[in-house]
Coordinates of N, CA and C in Angstrom, one line a residue:
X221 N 63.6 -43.5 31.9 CA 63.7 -42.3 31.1 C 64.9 -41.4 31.6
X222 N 65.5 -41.0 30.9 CA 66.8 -40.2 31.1 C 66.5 -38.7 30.6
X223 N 67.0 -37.9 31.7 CA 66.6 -36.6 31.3 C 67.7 -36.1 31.5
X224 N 68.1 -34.8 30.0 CA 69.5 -34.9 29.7 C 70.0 -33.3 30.6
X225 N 68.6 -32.9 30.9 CA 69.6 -31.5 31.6 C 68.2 -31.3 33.2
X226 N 68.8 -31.1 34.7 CA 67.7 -30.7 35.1 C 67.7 -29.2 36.0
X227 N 67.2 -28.2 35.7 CA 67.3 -26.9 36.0 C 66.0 -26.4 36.7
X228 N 66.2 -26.0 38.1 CA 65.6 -24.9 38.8 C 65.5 -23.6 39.0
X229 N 64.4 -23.5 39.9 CA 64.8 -21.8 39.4 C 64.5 -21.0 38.1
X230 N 64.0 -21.5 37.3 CA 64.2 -20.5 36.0 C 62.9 -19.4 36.4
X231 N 63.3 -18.8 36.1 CA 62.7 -17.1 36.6 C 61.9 -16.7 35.0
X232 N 60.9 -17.2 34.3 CA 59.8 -16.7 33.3 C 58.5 -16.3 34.0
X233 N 58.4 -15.5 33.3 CA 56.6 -14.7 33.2 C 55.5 -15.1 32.8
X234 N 56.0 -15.5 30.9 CA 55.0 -16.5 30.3 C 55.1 -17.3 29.3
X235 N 53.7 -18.1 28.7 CA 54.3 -19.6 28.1 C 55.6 -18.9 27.3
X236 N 55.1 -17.7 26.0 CA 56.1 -17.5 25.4 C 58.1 -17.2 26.1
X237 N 58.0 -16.7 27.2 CA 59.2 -16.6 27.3 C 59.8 -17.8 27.7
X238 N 58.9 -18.6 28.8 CA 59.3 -20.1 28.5 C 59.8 -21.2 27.7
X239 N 59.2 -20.6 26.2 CA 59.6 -21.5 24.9 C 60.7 -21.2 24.2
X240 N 61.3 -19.5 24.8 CA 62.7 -19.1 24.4 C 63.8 -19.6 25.1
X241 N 63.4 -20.2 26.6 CA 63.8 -20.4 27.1 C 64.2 -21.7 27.2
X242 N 63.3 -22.6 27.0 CA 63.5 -23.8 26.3 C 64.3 -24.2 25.3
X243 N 64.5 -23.3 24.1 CA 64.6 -23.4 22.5 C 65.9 -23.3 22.8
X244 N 66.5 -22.1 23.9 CA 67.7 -21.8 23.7 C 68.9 -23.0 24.7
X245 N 68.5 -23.2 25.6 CA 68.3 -24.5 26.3 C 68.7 -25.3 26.0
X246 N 68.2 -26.0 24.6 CA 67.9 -27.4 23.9 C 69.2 -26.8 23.1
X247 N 69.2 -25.7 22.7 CA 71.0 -25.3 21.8 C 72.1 -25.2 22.4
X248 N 71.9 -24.6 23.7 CA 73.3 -24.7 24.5 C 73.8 -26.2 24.6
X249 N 72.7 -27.2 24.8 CA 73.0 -28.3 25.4 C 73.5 -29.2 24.0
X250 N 73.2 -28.4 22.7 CA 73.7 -29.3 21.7 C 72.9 -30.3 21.1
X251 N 71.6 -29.9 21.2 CA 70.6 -31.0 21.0 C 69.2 -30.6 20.0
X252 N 69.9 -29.0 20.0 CA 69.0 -28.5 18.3 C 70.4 -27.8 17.8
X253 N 69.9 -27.7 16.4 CA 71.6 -26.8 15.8 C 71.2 -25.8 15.1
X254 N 69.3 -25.5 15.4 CA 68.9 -24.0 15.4 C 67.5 -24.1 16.0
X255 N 67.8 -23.0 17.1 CA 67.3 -23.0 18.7 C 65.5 -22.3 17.6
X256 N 65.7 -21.1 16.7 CA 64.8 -20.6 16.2 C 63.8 -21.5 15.4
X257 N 64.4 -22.0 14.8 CA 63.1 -23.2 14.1 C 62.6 -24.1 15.4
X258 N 63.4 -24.5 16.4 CA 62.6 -25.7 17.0 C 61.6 -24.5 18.0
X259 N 62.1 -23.4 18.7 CA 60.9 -22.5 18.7 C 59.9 -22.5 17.8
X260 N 59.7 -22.1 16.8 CA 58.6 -22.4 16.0 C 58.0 -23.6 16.3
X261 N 58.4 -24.6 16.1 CA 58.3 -26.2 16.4 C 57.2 -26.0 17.5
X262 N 57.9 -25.5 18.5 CA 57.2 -25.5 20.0 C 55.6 -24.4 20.2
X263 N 55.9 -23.1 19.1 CA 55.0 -22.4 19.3 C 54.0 -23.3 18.3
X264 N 53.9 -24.0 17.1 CA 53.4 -24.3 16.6 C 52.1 -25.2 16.8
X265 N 53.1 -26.3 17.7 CA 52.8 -27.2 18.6 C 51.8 -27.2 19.9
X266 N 51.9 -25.7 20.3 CA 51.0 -25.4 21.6 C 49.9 -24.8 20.4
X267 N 50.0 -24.5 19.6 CA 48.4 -24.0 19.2 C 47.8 -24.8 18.6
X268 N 47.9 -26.4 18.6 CA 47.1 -27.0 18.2 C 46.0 -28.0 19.3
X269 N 47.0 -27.2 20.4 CA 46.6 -28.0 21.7 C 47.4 -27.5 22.8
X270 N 46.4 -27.0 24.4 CA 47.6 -27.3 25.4 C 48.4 -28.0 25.3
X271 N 49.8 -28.1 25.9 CA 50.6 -28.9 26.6 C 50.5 -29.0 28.3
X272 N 49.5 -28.2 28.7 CA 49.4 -28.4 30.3 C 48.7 -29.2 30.3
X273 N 49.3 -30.2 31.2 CA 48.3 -31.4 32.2 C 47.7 -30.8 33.3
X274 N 48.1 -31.6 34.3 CA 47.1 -31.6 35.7 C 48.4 -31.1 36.7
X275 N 48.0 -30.7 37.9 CA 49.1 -30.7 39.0 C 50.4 -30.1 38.6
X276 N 50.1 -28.9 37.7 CA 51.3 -28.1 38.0 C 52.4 -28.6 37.2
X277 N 51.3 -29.3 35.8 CA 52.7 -30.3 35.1 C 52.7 -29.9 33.9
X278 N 53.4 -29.8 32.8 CA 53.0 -29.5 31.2 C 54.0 -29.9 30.5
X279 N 53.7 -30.6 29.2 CA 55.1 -31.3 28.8 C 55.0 -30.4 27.0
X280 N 55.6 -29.4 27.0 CA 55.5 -28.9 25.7 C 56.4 -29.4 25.0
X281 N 56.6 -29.6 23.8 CA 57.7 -30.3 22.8 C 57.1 -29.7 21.1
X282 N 58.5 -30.0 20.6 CA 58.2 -29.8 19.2 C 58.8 -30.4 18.7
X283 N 58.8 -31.1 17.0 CA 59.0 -32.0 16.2 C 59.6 -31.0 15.1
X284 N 61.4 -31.5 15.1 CA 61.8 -30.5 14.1 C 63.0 -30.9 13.2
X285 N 63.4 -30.5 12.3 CA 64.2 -30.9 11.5 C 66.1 -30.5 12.0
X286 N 65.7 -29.6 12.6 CA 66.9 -29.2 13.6 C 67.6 -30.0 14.8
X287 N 66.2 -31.1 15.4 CA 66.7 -32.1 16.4 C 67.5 -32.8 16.1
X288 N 68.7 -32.8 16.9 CA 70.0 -33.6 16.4 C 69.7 -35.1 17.5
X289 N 68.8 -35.1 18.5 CA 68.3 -35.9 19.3 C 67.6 -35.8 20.6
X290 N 66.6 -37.2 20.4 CA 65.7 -36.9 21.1 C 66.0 -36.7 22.7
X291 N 65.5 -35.5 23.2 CA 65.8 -35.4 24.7 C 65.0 -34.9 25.0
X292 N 65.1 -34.7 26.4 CA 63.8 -34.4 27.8 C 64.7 -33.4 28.4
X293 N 64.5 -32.1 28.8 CA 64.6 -30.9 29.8 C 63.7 -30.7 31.1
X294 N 64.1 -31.0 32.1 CA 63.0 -30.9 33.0 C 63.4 -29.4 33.6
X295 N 62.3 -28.1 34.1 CA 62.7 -27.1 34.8 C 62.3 -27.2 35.5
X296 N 61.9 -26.4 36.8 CA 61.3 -26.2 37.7 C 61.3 -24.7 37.6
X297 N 60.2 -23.9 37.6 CA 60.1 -22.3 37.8 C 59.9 -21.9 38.7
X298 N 60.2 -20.5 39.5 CA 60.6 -20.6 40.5 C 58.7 -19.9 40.7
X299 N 58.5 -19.2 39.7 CA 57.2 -19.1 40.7 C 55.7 -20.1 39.5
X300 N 55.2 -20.4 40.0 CA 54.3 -20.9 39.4 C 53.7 -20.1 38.3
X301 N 53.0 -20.5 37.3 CA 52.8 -19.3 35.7 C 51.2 -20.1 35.3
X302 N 50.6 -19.0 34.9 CA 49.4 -19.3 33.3 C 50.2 -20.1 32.5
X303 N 48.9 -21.2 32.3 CA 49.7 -21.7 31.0 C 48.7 -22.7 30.5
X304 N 47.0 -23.0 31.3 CA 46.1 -23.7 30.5 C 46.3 -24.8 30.5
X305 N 46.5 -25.5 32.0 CA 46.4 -26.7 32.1 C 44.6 -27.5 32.3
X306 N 44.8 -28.6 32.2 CA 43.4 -29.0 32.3 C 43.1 -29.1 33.3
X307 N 43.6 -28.9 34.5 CA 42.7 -28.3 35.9 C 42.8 -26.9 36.1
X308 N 42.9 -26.5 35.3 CA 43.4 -24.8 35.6 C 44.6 -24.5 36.5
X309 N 45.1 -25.8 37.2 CA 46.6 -24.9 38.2 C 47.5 -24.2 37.5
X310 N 48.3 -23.4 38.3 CA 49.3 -23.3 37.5 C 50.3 -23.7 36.9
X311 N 51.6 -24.0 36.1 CA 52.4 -25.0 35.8 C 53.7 -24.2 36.7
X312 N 54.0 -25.5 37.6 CA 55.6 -24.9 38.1 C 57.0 -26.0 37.7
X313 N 56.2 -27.1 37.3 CA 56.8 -28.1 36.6 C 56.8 -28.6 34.9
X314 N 58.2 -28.5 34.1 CA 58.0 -28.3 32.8 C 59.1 -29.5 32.5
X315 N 58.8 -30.4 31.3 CA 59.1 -31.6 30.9 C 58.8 -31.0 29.4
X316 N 60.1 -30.4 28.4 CA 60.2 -30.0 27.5 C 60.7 -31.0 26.6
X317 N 60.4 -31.6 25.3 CA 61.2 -32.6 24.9 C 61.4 -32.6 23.5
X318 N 62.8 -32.4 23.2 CA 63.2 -32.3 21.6 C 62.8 -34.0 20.4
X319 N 62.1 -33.3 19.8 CA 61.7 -34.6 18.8 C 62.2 -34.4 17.6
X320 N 63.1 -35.1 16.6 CA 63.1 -35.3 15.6 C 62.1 -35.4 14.5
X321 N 62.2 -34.6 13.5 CA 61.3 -34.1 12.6 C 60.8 -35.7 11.8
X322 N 61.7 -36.3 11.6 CA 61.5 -38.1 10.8 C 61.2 -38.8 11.8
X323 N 61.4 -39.0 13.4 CA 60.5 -39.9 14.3 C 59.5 -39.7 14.6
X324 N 59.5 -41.3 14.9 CA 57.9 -41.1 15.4 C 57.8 -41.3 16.8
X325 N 58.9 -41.9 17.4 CA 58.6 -42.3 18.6 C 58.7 -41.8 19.7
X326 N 58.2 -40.2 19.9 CA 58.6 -39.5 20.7 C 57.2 -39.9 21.2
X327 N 56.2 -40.3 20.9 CA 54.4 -40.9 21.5 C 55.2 -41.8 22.6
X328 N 56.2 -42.8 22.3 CA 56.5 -43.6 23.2 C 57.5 -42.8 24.5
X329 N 58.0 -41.9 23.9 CA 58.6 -40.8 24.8 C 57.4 -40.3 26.1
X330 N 56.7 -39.8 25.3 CA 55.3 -39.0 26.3 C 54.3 -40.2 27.2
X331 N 54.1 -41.1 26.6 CA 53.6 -42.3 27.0 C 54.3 -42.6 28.5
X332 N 55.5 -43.1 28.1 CA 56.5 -43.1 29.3 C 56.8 -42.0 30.8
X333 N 56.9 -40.7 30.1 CA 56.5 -39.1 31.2 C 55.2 -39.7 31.6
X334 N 54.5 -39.5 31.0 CA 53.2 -39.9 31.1 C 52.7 -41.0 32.4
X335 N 53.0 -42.3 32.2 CA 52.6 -43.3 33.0 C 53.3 -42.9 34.5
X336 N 54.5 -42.1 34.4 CA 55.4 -42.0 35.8 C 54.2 -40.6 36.3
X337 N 53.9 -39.7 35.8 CA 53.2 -39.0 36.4 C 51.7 -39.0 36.5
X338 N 51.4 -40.1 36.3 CA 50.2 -40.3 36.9 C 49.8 -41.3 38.4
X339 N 50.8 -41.4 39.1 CA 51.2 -42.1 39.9 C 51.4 -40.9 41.1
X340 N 50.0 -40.8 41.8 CA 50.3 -39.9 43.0 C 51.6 -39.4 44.2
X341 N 52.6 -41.0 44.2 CA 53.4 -40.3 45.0 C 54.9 -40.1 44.0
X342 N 54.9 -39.9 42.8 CA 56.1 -39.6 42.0 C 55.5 -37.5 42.1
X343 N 54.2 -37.5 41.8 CA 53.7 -35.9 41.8 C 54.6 -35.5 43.5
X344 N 53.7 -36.3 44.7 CA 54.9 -35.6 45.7 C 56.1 -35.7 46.1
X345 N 56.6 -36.5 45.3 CA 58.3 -36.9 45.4 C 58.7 -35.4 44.3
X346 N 57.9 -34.9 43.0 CA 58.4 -34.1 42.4 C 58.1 -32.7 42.8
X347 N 56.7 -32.8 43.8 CA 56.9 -31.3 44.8 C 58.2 -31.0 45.5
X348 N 58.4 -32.2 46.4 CA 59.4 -32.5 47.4 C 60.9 -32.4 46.9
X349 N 61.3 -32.4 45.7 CA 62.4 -32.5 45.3 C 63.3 -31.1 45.2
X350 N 64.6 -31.2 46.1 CA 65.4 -30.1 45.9 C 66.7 -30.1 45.0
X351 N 67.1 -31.2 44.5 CA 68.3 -31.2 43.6 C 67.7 -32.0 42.1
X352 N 68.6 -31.8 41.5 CA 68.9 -32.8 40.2 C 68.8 -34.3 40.1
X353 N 69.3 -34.5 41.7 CA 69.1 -36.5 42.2 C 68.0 -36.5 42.7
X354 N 67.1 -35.8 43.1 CA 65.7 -36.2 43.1 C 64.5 -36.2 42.4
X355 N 65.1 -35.6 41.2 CA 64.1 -35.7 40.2 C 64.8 -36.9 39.3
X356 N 66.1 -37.1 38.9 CA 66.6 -38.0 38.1 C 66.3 -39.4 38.9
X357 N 66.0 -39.3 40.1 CA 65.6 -40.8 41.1 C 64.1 -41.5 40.3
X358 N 63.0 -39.9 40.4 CA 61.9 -40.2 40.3 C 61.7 -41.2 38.7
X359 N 62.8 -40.7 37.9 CA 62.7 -41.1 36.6 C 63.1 -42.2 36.2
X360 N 64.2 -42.6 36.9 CA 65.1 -43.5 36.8 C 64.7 -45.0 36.6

């Protein structure tokens, strides 16, 4: 899996400022061509269901007519946030992923995040990780 941007550090308070942060993210990078609808996308998308997993992990995404292609954003927040995962931790790890509004295969996208993080020492390789090559290794 190839993840097209990876950023530390992002300094948010909560889910919502997270999803601005996200939306606008996914536009700089050239991969929505309007940051405001795939927001919606994203708020939409969290209220029909967490996107928090386990371990500090949460993979929010939205499905939009704006995605010019499908990609993965990984952050790392600098402090850990609320956000209603299914162990209750907090999330300090965020796997955001732009889907196109006509595919379907972004299940095989998540499937994929999915099988690498359920594998106990990719979780401490992604504690342990201080650059962009250490997360892009875990994925790779």
């Amino acid at each position: 899996m190839k993840i097209k941007a990876i950023i530390f550090d992002v300094n948010v308070k909560t889910k919502a400022d997270l999803f601005v942060y996200i939306a606008k993210e996914f536009s700089n990078l050239g991969v929505v061509s309007d940051e405001h609808i795939y927001l919606k996308s994203l708020i939409t998308r969290e209220a029909e269901y967490s996107t928090g997993l386990t371990d500090g992990i949460a993979i929010p995404h939205g499905k939009s007519p704006t995605v010019l292609e499908h990609e993965v954003l990984f952050i790392k927040l600098r402090t850990p946030m609320d956000y209603g995962t299914l162990d209750d931790s907090k999330v300090q790890y965020v796997f955001a992923l732009a889907i196109a509004q006509m595919e379907n295969n972004h299940l095989d996208m998540l499937m994929e995040l999915s099988v690498k993080l359920m594998h106990s020492e990719n979780i401490e390789r992604l504690e342990q990780a201080q650059n962009a090559e250490d997360i892009a290794a875990i994925f790779a």
